[in-house]
Tab-separated table of C-alpha atoms and ligand atoms in Angstrom:
chain	number	residue	atom	x	y	z
A	265	MET	CA	91.056	72.482	60.293
A	266	SER	CA	92.985	74.930	58.857
A	267	GLU	CA	91.078	78.303	59.547
A	268	ASN	CA	93.304	80.950	61.407
A	269	LYS	CA	90.221	82.738	62.859
A	270	ILE	CA	87.183	80.786	64.428
A	271	LEU	CA	83.977	82.865	64.598
A	272	LEU	CA	80.956	82.533	66.283
A	273	THR	CA	77.366	84.027	64.892
A	274	GLU	CA	75.711	86.357	67.138
A	275	LYS	CA	73.025	83.683	68.001
A	276	GLU	CA	75.696	81.520	69.185
A	277	MET	CA	76.642	84.221	72.015
A	278	PRO	CA	75.931	83.012	75.535
A	279	ARG	CA	73.023	84.222	77.028
A	280	GLN	CA	73.876	83.742	80.723
A	281	TRP	CA	76.968	84.478	82.556
A	282	TYR	CA	78.618	81.428	84.469
A	283	ASN	CA	78.885	81.887	88.246
A	284	VAL	CA	81.802	79.697	89.673
A	285	MET	CA	80.636	80.129	93.230
A	286	ALA	CA	77.966	77.320	92.297
A	287	ASP	CA	80.886	74.940	92.075
A	288	MET	CA	83.511	75.877	94.107
A	289	PRO	CA	84.729	73.358	97.070
A	290	ASN	CA	85.259	76.270	99.319
A	291	LEU	CA	83.512	79.865	98.909
A	292	PRO	CA	85.760	82.637	99.778
A	293	LYS	CA	85.240	84.068	103.461
A	294	PRO	CA	82.841	87.066	103.488
A	295	PRO	CA	84.012	90.587	102.932
A	296	LEU	CA	84.340	92.353	106.483
A	297	HIS	CA	83.341	95.875	107.325
A	298	PRO	CA	86.488	98.024	107.676
A	299	ALA	CA	85.565	99.596	111.299
A	300	THR	CA	83.573	96.681	112.722
A	301	GLN	CA	85.187	93.594	111.210
A	302	LYS	CA	81.750	92.111	110.929
A	303	PRO	CA	80.588	90.566	107.384
A	304	VAL	CA	79.231	93.361	105.359
A	305	GLY	CA	75.578	93.426	104.532
A	306	PRO	CA	73.436	94.498	101.382
A	307	GLU	CA	72.762	97.629	103.345
A	308	ASP	CA	76.467	98.507	103.699
A	309	LEU	CA	76.995	98.238	100.062
A	310	SER	CA	73.539	99.926	98.765
A	311	ALA	CA	75.107	103.481	99.173
A	312	ILE	CA	77.417	102.961	96.229
A	313	PHE	CA	76.110	99.996	94.371
A	314	PRO	CA	72.728	99.024	92.726
A	315	MET	CA	70.869	96.043	94.579
A	316	GLU	CA	71.189	93.767	91.269
A	317	LEU	CA	74.885	93.892	91.258
A	318	ILE	CA	74.969	93.369	94.981
A	319	LYS	CA	72.832	90.239	94.665
A	320	GLN	CA	75.145	88.867	92.057
A	321	GLU	CA	78.061	89.624	94.308
A	322	VAL	CA	76.986	86.729	96.698
A	323	SER	CA	74.890	84.730	94.573
A	324	THR	CA	75.470	80.968	94.220
A	325	GLU	CA	73.139	80.511	91.233
A	326	ARG	CA	75.235	78.775	88.462
A	327	TRP	CA	73.780	80.664	85.451
A	328	ILE	CA	72.600	84.306	85.391
A	329	ASP	CA	70.769	85.637	82.468
A	330	ILE	CA	72.600	88.417	80.562
A	331	PRO	CA	69.813	91.005	79.966
A	332	GLU	CA	68.644	91.408	76.484
A	333	GLU	CA	69.794	95.385	76.614
A	334	VAL	CA	73.121	94.379	77.731
A	335	GLN	CA	73.574	91.486	74.874
A	336	LYS	CA	72.351	94.358	72.287
A	337	ILE	CA	75.597	96.290	73.147
A	338	TYR	CA	77.822	93.401	73.462
A	339	ARG	CA	76.847	92.504	69.690
A	340	LEU	CA	78.739	95.735	68.839
A	341	TRP	CA	81.875	93.775	69.113
A	342	ARG	CA	81.179	90.161	70.441
A	343	PRO	CA	81.560	87.255	69.835
A	344	SER	CA	85.118	88.383	69.626
A	345	PRO	CA	87.522	86.199	67.547
A	346	LEU	CA	89.458	82.989	68.442
A	347	CYS	CA	92.628	82.638	66.595
A	348	ARG	CA	95.282	80.423	65.879
A	349	ALA	CA	98.444	81.854	66.200
A	350	ARG	CA	99.980	79.536	63.528
A	351	ARG	CA	102.971	82.096	62.730
A	352	LEU	CA	103.824	82.071	66.228
A	353	GLU	CA	103.967	78.420	66.618
A	354	LYS	CA	106.316	78.339	63.244
A	355	ALA	CA	108.401	81.172	64.966
A	356	LEU	CA	108.944	78.927	67.966
A	357	ASP	CA	109.159	75.804	66.146
A	358	THR	CA	106.869	74.058	68.749
A	359	PRO	CA	104.607	71.011	68.301
A	360	ALA	CA	101.934	73.178	70.668
A	361	LYS	CA	98.798	74.601	69.199
A	362	ILE	CA	98.550	77.840	70.249
A	363	PHE	CA	95.176	79.827	70.047
A	364	TYR	CA	94.191	83.130	71.549
A	365	LYS	CA	91.221	85.056	72.234
A	366	TYR	CA	91.251	88.456	71.118
A	367	GLU	CA	89.175	91.159	73.331
A	368	GLY	CA	91.298	94.096	71.848
A	369	VAL	CA	88.377	94.135	69.398
A	370	SER	CA	85.979	95.867	71.757
A	371	PRO	CA	85.509	99.599	71.133
A	372	ALA	CA	87.399	100.398	74.596
A	373	GLY	CA	90.094	98.043	73.246
A	374	SER	CA	90.227	95.856	76.016
A	375	HIS	CA	88.120	93.319	78.001
A	376	LYS	CA	86.782	95.703	80.475
A	377	LEU	CA	83.624	96.833	78.194
A	378	ASN	CA	82.338	93.411	79.213
A	379	THR	CA	81.463	94.425	82.702
A	380	ALA	CA	81.120	98.409	82.259
A	381	VAL	CA	77.992	97.836	80.112
A	382	PRO	CA	76.009	95.600	82.683
A	383	GLN	CA	77.303	97.804	85.452
A	384	ALA	CA	75.904	100.904	83.840
A	385	TYR	CA	72.899	98.978	82.787
A	386	TYR	CA	71.814	98.027	86.242
A	387	ASN	CA	72.625	101.389	87.874
A	388	LYS	CA	70.316	103.085	85.121
A	389	LYS	CA	67.652	100.615	85.556
A	390	GLU	CA	67.621	101.413	89.486
A	391	GLY	CA	67.461	105.037	88.707
A	392	ILE	CA	71.009	106.081	88.980
A	393	ASN	CA	72.059	108.758	86.301
A	394	ARG	CA	75.642	109.168	87.378
A	395	LEU	CA	78.464	106.902	88.034
A	396	THR	CA	82.116	107.719	89.614
A	397	THR	CA	85.082	105.834	89.408
A	398	GLU	CA	88.873	105.607	89.684
A	399	THR	CA	91.391	104.730	86.794
A	400	GLY	CA	95.021	104.257	86.690
A	401	ALA	CA	96.464	104.045	83.019
A	402	GLY	CA	92.902	104.642	81.947
A	403	GLN	CA	91.604	101.275	80.324
A	404	TRP	CA	88.965	101.020	82.868
A	405	GLY	CA	88.054	104.871	82.655
A	406	VAL	CA	87.762	104.588	79.056
A	407	ALA	CA	85.259	101.421	79.093
A	408	LEU	CA	83.076	103.007	81.888
A	409	SER	CA	83.064	106.213	79.780
A	410	GLN	CA	81.795	104.310	76.933
A	411	ALA	CA	79.166	102.414	78.813
A	412	CYS	CA	77.808	105.431	80.577
A	413	ASN	CA	77.478	107.011	77.149
A	414	PHE	CA	75.481	104.071	75.801
A	415	PHE	CA	72.977	104.422	78.708
A	416	GLY	CA	72.942	108.234	78.653
A	417	MET	CA	74.482	108.649	82.192
A	418	GLU	CA	77.090	110.990	83.484
A	419	CYS	CA	80.584	109.685	84.349
A	420	ARG	CA	83.202	111.208	86.173
A	421	VAL	CA	86.587	109.674	86.466
A	422	PHE	CA	89.082	110.189	88.995
A	423	MET	CA	92.369	109.802	87.030
A	424	VAL	CA	95.774	109.105	88.720
A	425	LYS	CA	97.614	112.486	88.390
A	426	VAL	CA	100.624	111.071	86.814
A	427	SER	CA	98.572	109.364	84.391
A	428	TYR	CA	96.477	112.232	83.702
A	429	GLU	CA	99.636	114.026	82.826
A	430	GLN	CA	101.336	111.364	80.800
A	431	LYS	CA	98.994	109.565	79.275
A	432	PRO	CA	96.723	112.229	77.671
A	433	TYR	CA	95.305	110.032	74.984
A	434	ARG	CA	93.151	107.619	77.132
A	435	ARG	CA	91.938	111.013	78.774
A	436	SER	CA	90.875	112.320	75.380
A	437	MET	CA	88.899	109.015	74.876
A	438	MET	CA	86.969	109.420	78.005
A	439	GLN	CA	86.141	113.118	77.191
A	440	ILE	CA	85.149	111.901	73.632
A	441	PHE	CA	82.417	109.852	75.294
A	442	GLY	CA	81.267	112.672	77.299
A	443	SER	CA	83.013	112.066	80.941
A	444	SER	CA	84.499	114.543	83.088
A	445	VAL	CA	88.006	113.506	84.109
A	446	VAL	CA	89.401	114.823	87.394
A	447	PRO	CA	93.401	114.415	88.219
A	448	SER	CA	93.480	112.803	91.403
A	449	PRO	CA	94.331	114.006	94.433
A	450	SER	CA	91.428	116.786	93.731
A	451	ASN	CA	90.036	119.475	95.797
A	452	GLU	CA	86.722	117.794	95.076
A	453	THR	CA	86.852	115.525	97.977
A	454	ALA	CA	87.980	115.496	101.641
A	455	ALA	CA	90.182	112.411	101.065
A	456	GLY	CA	91.886	114.426	97.916
A	457	ARG	CA	92.126	117.646	99.930
A	458	LYS	CA	94.009	115.928	102.839
A	459	VAL	CA	96.513	114.838	100.447
A	460	LEU	CA	97.052	117.975	98.796
A	461	ALA	CA	97.362	119.682	102.030
A	462	ALA	CA	100.238	117.352	103.136
A	463	ASP	CA	101.975	117.327	99.595
A	464	PRO	CA	100.554	119.687	96.999
A	465	ASP	CA	102.795	117.938	94.409
A	466	SER	CA	101.438	114.511	95.126
A	467	PRO	CA	101.377	112.366	91.811
A	468	GLY	CA	98.372	110.328	93.169
A	469	SER	CA	97.847	106.564	93.465
A	470	LEU	CA	95.169	104.207	92.573
A	471	GLY	CA	94.386	103.649	96.318
A	472	ILE	CA	93.665	107.925	96.937
A	473	ALA	CA	91.553	107.711	93.427
A	474	ILE	CA	89.430	105.124	94.978
A	475	SER	CA	89.054	106.949	98.253
A	476	GLU	CA	87.770	110.194	96.045
A	477	ALA	CA	85.570	108.186	93.792
A	478	VAL	CA	83.999	106.107	96.815
A	479	GLU	CA	83.413	109.461	98.872
A	480	VAL	CA	81.661	111.260	96.035
A	481	ALA	CA	79.278	108.243	95.333
A	482	ALA	CA	78.602	107.731	99.001
A	483	GLN	CA	77.420	111.305	99.636
A	484	ARG	CA	75.274	111.683	96.474
A	485	GLU	CA	71.693	109.889	96.320
A	486	ASP	CA	71.766	110.173	92.668
A	487	THR	CA	75.517	108.903	92.025
A	488	ASN	CA	76.878	105.406	92.703
A	489	TYR	CA	80.262	103.899	92.362
A	490	ALA	CA	81.756	101.063	89.930
A	491	LEU	CA	84.711	99.269	89.939
A	492	GLY	CA	86.460	97.289	87.026
A	493	SER	CA	87.892	94.374	88.527
A	494	VAL	CA	88.408	92.138	91.718
A	495	LEU	CA	84.642	91.662	92.871
A	496	ASN	CA	82.757	88.899	92.162
A	497	HIS	CA	79.910	90.510	89.936
A	498	VAL	CA	82.773	91.796	87.683
A	499	ILE	CA	84.224	88.557	86.981
A	500	LEU	CA	80.916	87.190	86.535
A	501	HIS	CA	80.302	89.472	83.529
A	502	GLN	CA	83.489	88.507	82.223
A	503	THR	CA	82.837	84.874	81.762
A	504	VAL	CA	81.333	85.722	78.160
A	505	ILE	CA	85.211	85.347	77.324
A	506	GLY	CA	85.620	82.093	78.412
A	507	GLN	CA	82.190	80.661	77.391
A	508	GLU	CA	82.691	81.917	73.723
A	509	ALA	CA	86.412	80.269	73.739
A	510	LYS	CA	85.038	77.299	74.638
A	511	GLU	CA	82.439	77.092	71.842
A	512	GLN	CA	85.017	78.371	69.396
A	513	MET	CA	87.400	75.746	70.513
A	514	ALA	CA	84.832	73.148	70.154
A	515	LYS	CA	84.327	74.343	66.591
A	516	ALA	CA	87.781	73.891	65.636
A	517	GLY	CA	87.728	70.437	67.171
A	518	GLU	CA	90.084	71.458	70.045
A	519	TYR	CA	90.178	71.440	73.815
A	520	PRO	CA	92.871	73.239	75.666
A	521	ASN	CA	95.497	71.420	78.013
A	522	ILE	CA	96.373	74.802	79.287
A	523	VAL	CA	94.439	78.057	79.696
A	524	ILE	CA	96.239	81.191	80.560
A	525	GLY	CA	95.267	84.985	81.236
A	526	CYS	CA	97.239	87.854	82.608
A	527	CYS	CA	96.314	88.901	86.162
A	528	GLY	CA	95.970	92.053	87.791
A	529	GLY	CA	92.903	92.139	89.916
A	530	GLY	CA	91.856	88.702	88.041
A	531	SER	CA	88.969	89.640	85.743
A	532	ASN	CA	90.064	88.672	82.221
A	533	PHE	CA	92.044	85.440	83.577
A	534	ALA	CA	89.035	84.535	85.940
A	535	GLY	CA	86.719	85.138	82.867
A	536	THR	CA	88.446	83.110	80.390
A	537	ALA	CA	89.276	80.356	82.910
A	538	PHE	CA	86.195	79.883	85.241
A	539	PRO	CA	84.288	78.206	82.319
A	540	PHE	CA	87.033	75.849	82.328
A	541	VAL	CA	86.759	75.506	86.123
A	542	TYR	CA	83.359	74.341	85.733
A	543	ASP	CA	84.965	71.407	83.542
A	544	LYS	CA	87.606	70.629	85.684
A	545	LEU	CA	85.307	70.715	88.988
A	546	VAL	CA	82.088	69.288	87.541
A	547	ARG	CA	83.232	66.948	84.605
A	548	GLY	CA	86.664	66.027	85.853
A	549	ALA	CA	88.480	67.753	82.526
A	550	LYS	CA	92.244	67.488	82.907
A	551	ILE	CA	93.434	71.138	82.394
A	552	ARG	CA	95.867	73.563	83.935
A	553	LEU	CA	94.585	76.910	84.442
A	554	ILE	CA	97.326	79.743	84.695
A	555	ALA	CA	97.299	83.222	86.199
A	556	ALA	CA	100.405	85.274	84.726
A	557	GLU	CA	101.492	88.284	86.867
A	558	PRO	CA	104.676	90.340	87.037
A	559	SER	CA	107.422	89.447	88.997
A	560	SER	CA	107.506	93.146	90.189
A	561	CYS	CA	103.894	92.908	91.713
A	562	PRO	CA	103.720	89.153	92.570
A	563	THR	CA	100.616	88.927	94.270
A	564	LEU	CA	99.329	85.292	93.832
A	565	THR	CA	103.153	83.887	93.594
A	566	ARG	CA	104.384	85.460	96.749
A	567	GLY	CA	101.579	87.186	98.424
A	568	ARG	CA	99.758	86.034	101.818
A	569	PHE	CA	96.283	84.407	101.863
A	570	GLY	CA	94.621	86.531	104.392
A	571	TYR	CA	92.191	89.443	104.955
A	572	ASP	CA	93.275	92.898	103.671
A	573	PHE	CA	92.073	96.411	102.500
A	574	GLY	CA	91.083	97.157	99.090
A	575	ASP	CA	92.662	100.610	99.330
A	576	VAL	CA	95.593	102.322	100.853
A	577	ALA	CA	93.263	104.298	103.346
A	578	GLY	CA	91.489	101.390	104.666
A	579	LEU	CA	87.970	102.541	103.781
A	580	THR	CA	87.039	99.587	101.667
A	581	PRO	CA	85.690	96.390	103.019
A	582	LEU	CA	88.443	93.610	103.964
A	583	LEU	CA	88.452	91.095	101.439
A	584	SER	CA	89.719	87.491	101.916
A	585	MET	CA	92.586	87.088	99.087
A	586	TYR	CA	96.127	87.039	98.249
A	587	THR	CA	97.849	90.409	99.135
A	588	LEU	CA	101.142	92.047	99.159
A	589	GLY	CA	99.808	94.469	102.030
A	590	SER	CA	97.645	97.474	101.237
A	591	GLU	CA	100.516	99.768	101.934
A	592	PHE	CA	102.726	98.277	99.259
A	593	MET	CA	103.702	100.699	96.583
A	594	PRO	CA	104.587	98.424	93.133
A	595	PRO	CA	107.052	99.738	90.995
A	596	SER	CA	105.749	101.985	88.127
A	597	ILE	CA	106.089	99.145	85.479
A	598	HIS	CA	104.901	99.494	82.278
A	599	ALA	CA	101.873	97.134	82.582
A	600	GLY	CA	100.105	99.535	84.838
A	601	GLY	CA	97.067	97.348	84.769
A	602	LEU	CA	98.651	94.788	86.821
A	603	ARG	CA	99.712	96.770	89.504
A	604	TYR	CA	97.348	95.871	92.322
A	605	HIS	CA	98.290	94.828	95.888
A	606	GLY	CA	95.493	92.031	95.966
A	607	ASP	CA	93.644	90.036	93.694
A	608	SER	CA	89.971	88.775	93.159
A	609	PRO	CA	89.033	86.666	96.357
A	610	LEU	CA	87.237	84.082	93.796
A	611	VAL	CA	90.666	83.857	92.173
A	612	SER	CA	92.628	83.666	95.492
A	613	GLN	CA	90.398	81.197	96.897
A	614	LEU	CA	90.957	78.582	93.821
A	615	LEU	CA	94.425	79.098	93.865
A	616	HIS	CA	94.636	78.463	97.649
A	617	ASP	CA	92.375	75.230	96.747
A	618	GLY	CA	94.958	74.144	94.031
A	619	ILE	CA	92.427	74.288	91.355
A	620	ILE	CA	94.403	77.032	89.340
A	621	GLU	CA	98.175	78.098	89.491
A	622	ALA	CA	99.911	81.290	88.970
A	623	THR	CA	103.175	82.403	87.630
A	624	ALA	CA	105.334	85.392	87.498
A	625	LEU	CA	107.099	86.935	84.601
A	626	ASP	CA	109.794	89.775	84.386
A	627	GLN	CA	108.977	93.116	82.620
A	628	THR	CA	111.559	92.903	79.975
A	629	SER	CA	110.874	89.213	78.899
A	630	ILE	CA	107.176	90.149	78.552
A	631	PHE	CA	108.065	93.004	76.116
A	632	GLU	CA	110.429	90.469	74.022
A	633	GLY	CA	107.204	88.192	73.745
A	634	ALA	CA	104.985	91.010	72.960
A	635	ILE	CA	107.342	91.846	69.945
A	636	MET	CA	107.527	88.527	68.777
A	637	PHE	CA	103.881	88.093	69.081
A	638	ALA	CA	103.281	91.371	66.834
A	639	ARG	CA	105.752	90.135	64.442
A	640	SER	CA	104.012	87.196	63.897
A	641	GLU	CA	100.545	87.717	64.287
A	642	GLY	CA	100.303	91.489	63.358
A	643	ILE	CA	98.959	92.633	66.481
A	644	VAL	CA	100.504	95.122	69.165
A	645	PRO	CA	99.515	93.600	72.469
A	646	ALA	CA	98.732	95.684	75.574
A	647	PRO	CA	101.743	95.259	77.957
A	648	GLU	CA	99.211	93.507	80.452
A	649	SER	CA	98.297	90.872	78.020
A	650	ALA	CA	101.992	90.466	76.779
A	651	HIS	CA	102.281	88.454	80.211
A	652	ALA	CA	99.794	85.957	78.990
A	653	ILE	CA	101.915	85.715	75.701
A	654	GLN	CA	105.292	85.013	77.641
A	655	CYS	CA	103.645	82.708	79.642
A	656	ALA	CA	102.084	80.909	76.507
A	657	ILE	CA	105.306	81.103	74.831
A	658	ASN	CA	107.125	79.237	77.696
A	659	GLU	CA	104.610	76.572	77.822
A	660	ALA	CA	105.121	75.977	74.254
A	661	LEU	CA	108.627	75.845	74.451
A	662	ALA	CA	108.279	73.264	77.287
A	663	ALA	CA	106.019	71.381	74.926
A	664	LYS	CA	108.926	71.420	72.378
A	665	GLU	CA	111.498	70.233	74.965
A	666	ALA	CA	109.394	67.618	76.069
A	667	GLY	CA	108.361	66.501	72.330
A	668	GLU	CA	104.809	66.450	73.139
A	669	ALA	CA	101.927	67.993	71.652
A	670	ARG	CA	99.804	70.566	73.766
A	671	THR	CA	96.870	72.904	72.996
A	672	ILE	CA	97.073	76.187	74.676
A	673	LEU	CA	94.437	78.846	75.026
A	674	PHE	CA	95.376	82.581	76.178
A	675	THR	CA	93.348	85.555	76.511
A	676	LEU	CA	94.921	88.657	74.610
A	677	SER	CA	93.017	90.945	76.949
A	678	GLY	CA	93.710	94.499	74.888
A	679	HIS	CA	95.826	95.878	72.466
A	680	GLY	CA	98.729	98.142	72.862
A	681	LEU	CA	98.086	101.229	70.417
A	682	LEU	CA	97.905	103.520	73.352
A	683	ASP	CA	100.744	101.977	75.169
A	684	LEU	CA	103.575	102.830	72.396
A	685	PRO	CA	105.678	104.885	74.736
A	686	SER	CA	106.209	101.790	76.779
A	687	TYR	CA	107.605	99.981	73.440
A	688	ASP	CA	109.760	102.935	72.726
A	689	LYS	CA	111.524	102.589	76.080
A	690	PHE	CA	111.916	98.894	75.679
A	691	MET	CA	113.344	99.129	72.125
A	692	ALA	CA	115.628	101.792	73.419
A	693	GLY	CA	116.965	99.333	76.270
A	694	LYS	CA	115.443	101.614	78.837
A	695	LEU	CA	113.446	99.080	80.574
A	696	GLU	CA	114.555	97.134	83.629
A	697	ASP	CA	113.310	94.205	85.640
A	698	PHE	CA	112.124	94.827	89.412
A	699	PRO	CA	111.748	91.351	90.981
A	700	LEU	CA	110.218	92.401	94.521
A	701	PRO	CA	113.101	92.297	97.049
A	702	GLU	CA	112.337	89.814	100.026
A	703	ASP	CA	112.810	92.596	102.661
A	704	ILE	CA	110.379	94.925	100.969
A	705	LEU	CA	107.875	92.327	100.935
A	706	ALA	CA	108.346	91.114	104.495
A	707	LYS	CA	107.855	94.515	105.837
A	708	SER	CA	104.781	95.018	103.855
A	709	LEU	CA	103.329	91.880	105.262
A	710	GLN	CA	104.055	92.973	108.813
A	711	ASN	CA	101.333	95.532	108.510
A	712	LEU	CA	98.551	93.343	107.287
A	713	PRO	CA	95.386	93.919	109.638
A	714	LYS	CA	95.246	91.402	112.446
A	715	ILE	CA	91.759	89.441	111.979
B	168	PLP	C1	93.004	96.272	83.107
B	168	PLP	C2	93.465	95.264	82.482
B	168	PLP	C3	93.884	94.180	82.938
B	168	PLP	C4	94.116	93.779	84.267
B	168	PLP	O1	92.932	93.383	84.836
B	168	PLP	P1	92.287	92.070	85.117
B	168	PLP	O2	91.269	92.487	86.082
B	168	PLP	O3	93.335	91.153	85.890
B	168	PLP	O4	91.808	91.582	83.981
B	168	PLP	C5	94.757	93.399	81.904
B	168	PLP	N1	94.758	93.528	80.508
B	168	PLP	C6	94.088	94.666	80.137
B	168	PLP	C7	94.288	95.010	78.445
B	168	PLP	C8	93.782	95.764	81.021
B	168	PLP	O5	93.251	96.770	80.557
């Protein structure tokens, strides 16, 4: 097999999403209402989510059909390519075979469109014409803007104010697709006004932006809210990545020993790894599944497993997950998409049960890996995705050390063409590592809600 790129035809695309909840030995504990601490029911969520997504959130059906209208839009860029990184292998002088699944070919430039499209679709089908959301660095805001545009829906994005000012190009992208983008904190919501009253120059945060987007969606009958990671239905939609990759590996006559994804809220890692979790749990496959996270925001490797809020204000349901504490303020590292204090409850439970593993990487090492990858494979990766690259490089070097063949698969979740200022900083020697100090972590964990 000498091909570099293993493609699938549109006919070979998955027609169902894979739901790992059908096969987990232990399901995550249910989300709890923030005020009553009782499990949340569908009626609690129906103010901001459509019923079909609420059903997917709790479903234990193994396979869930992908609607034809969603498949039609997926076909604009899916199936995405699987590539053999032969030039990277050579540069590392490793006996390991390295494959990567490239999600940067989506119009949004990342995997996030895989869930934005079905989320917009189900809302539209249930008569909702307007969505709100928050975005930090802007990848999720761009994906949801594109999805709303495909279905003729309005989209209002609360964008963290510092990003709004410092990352103008993703804002332009959202506006091209017809979204209105509001710097958060804003005067449009009670949550935003409260923050501005205390600090008119507040740079904003993801937690504040979530509070604003949820507030607007809860108040208006015609408006719902959409989240780009963490929740079960989001992860379900992302399983197209791993299912395609498995088909493509089979076409290449290969099966991975190691599967890797970078991990912020967990959606691209889970989307890649969960179809292989099926092999591991149901068919006894021997395979390592590794989530790669930043050492400055080490949720899975150093966080605590328990209930915590999803946002700073404590408005969202309590989720059972690994967390650094909802008041934890991650340093402003250059992989903005990985700066979340918590993680997906599904990823967290599987880690807790020893079915997957996690590793943490320093910011400067991931940029070194990113540049090595760019120079060998020709793609400038998103700084988030560079965590998966560096983890794959470490595993390939370990294979060399051990003198053994290994087959490594990782997902390249997005391209970095709108992240060039971060590369400039790295090349100018201005990036530093921020391993999380133990005392700051201990202090943050003291404030976890007592359940
Ligand atoms: C948002 C984002 C991530 C992190 O989110 P997950 O839900 O953990 O996948 C990773 N890579 C890219 C390119 C992103 O845009």
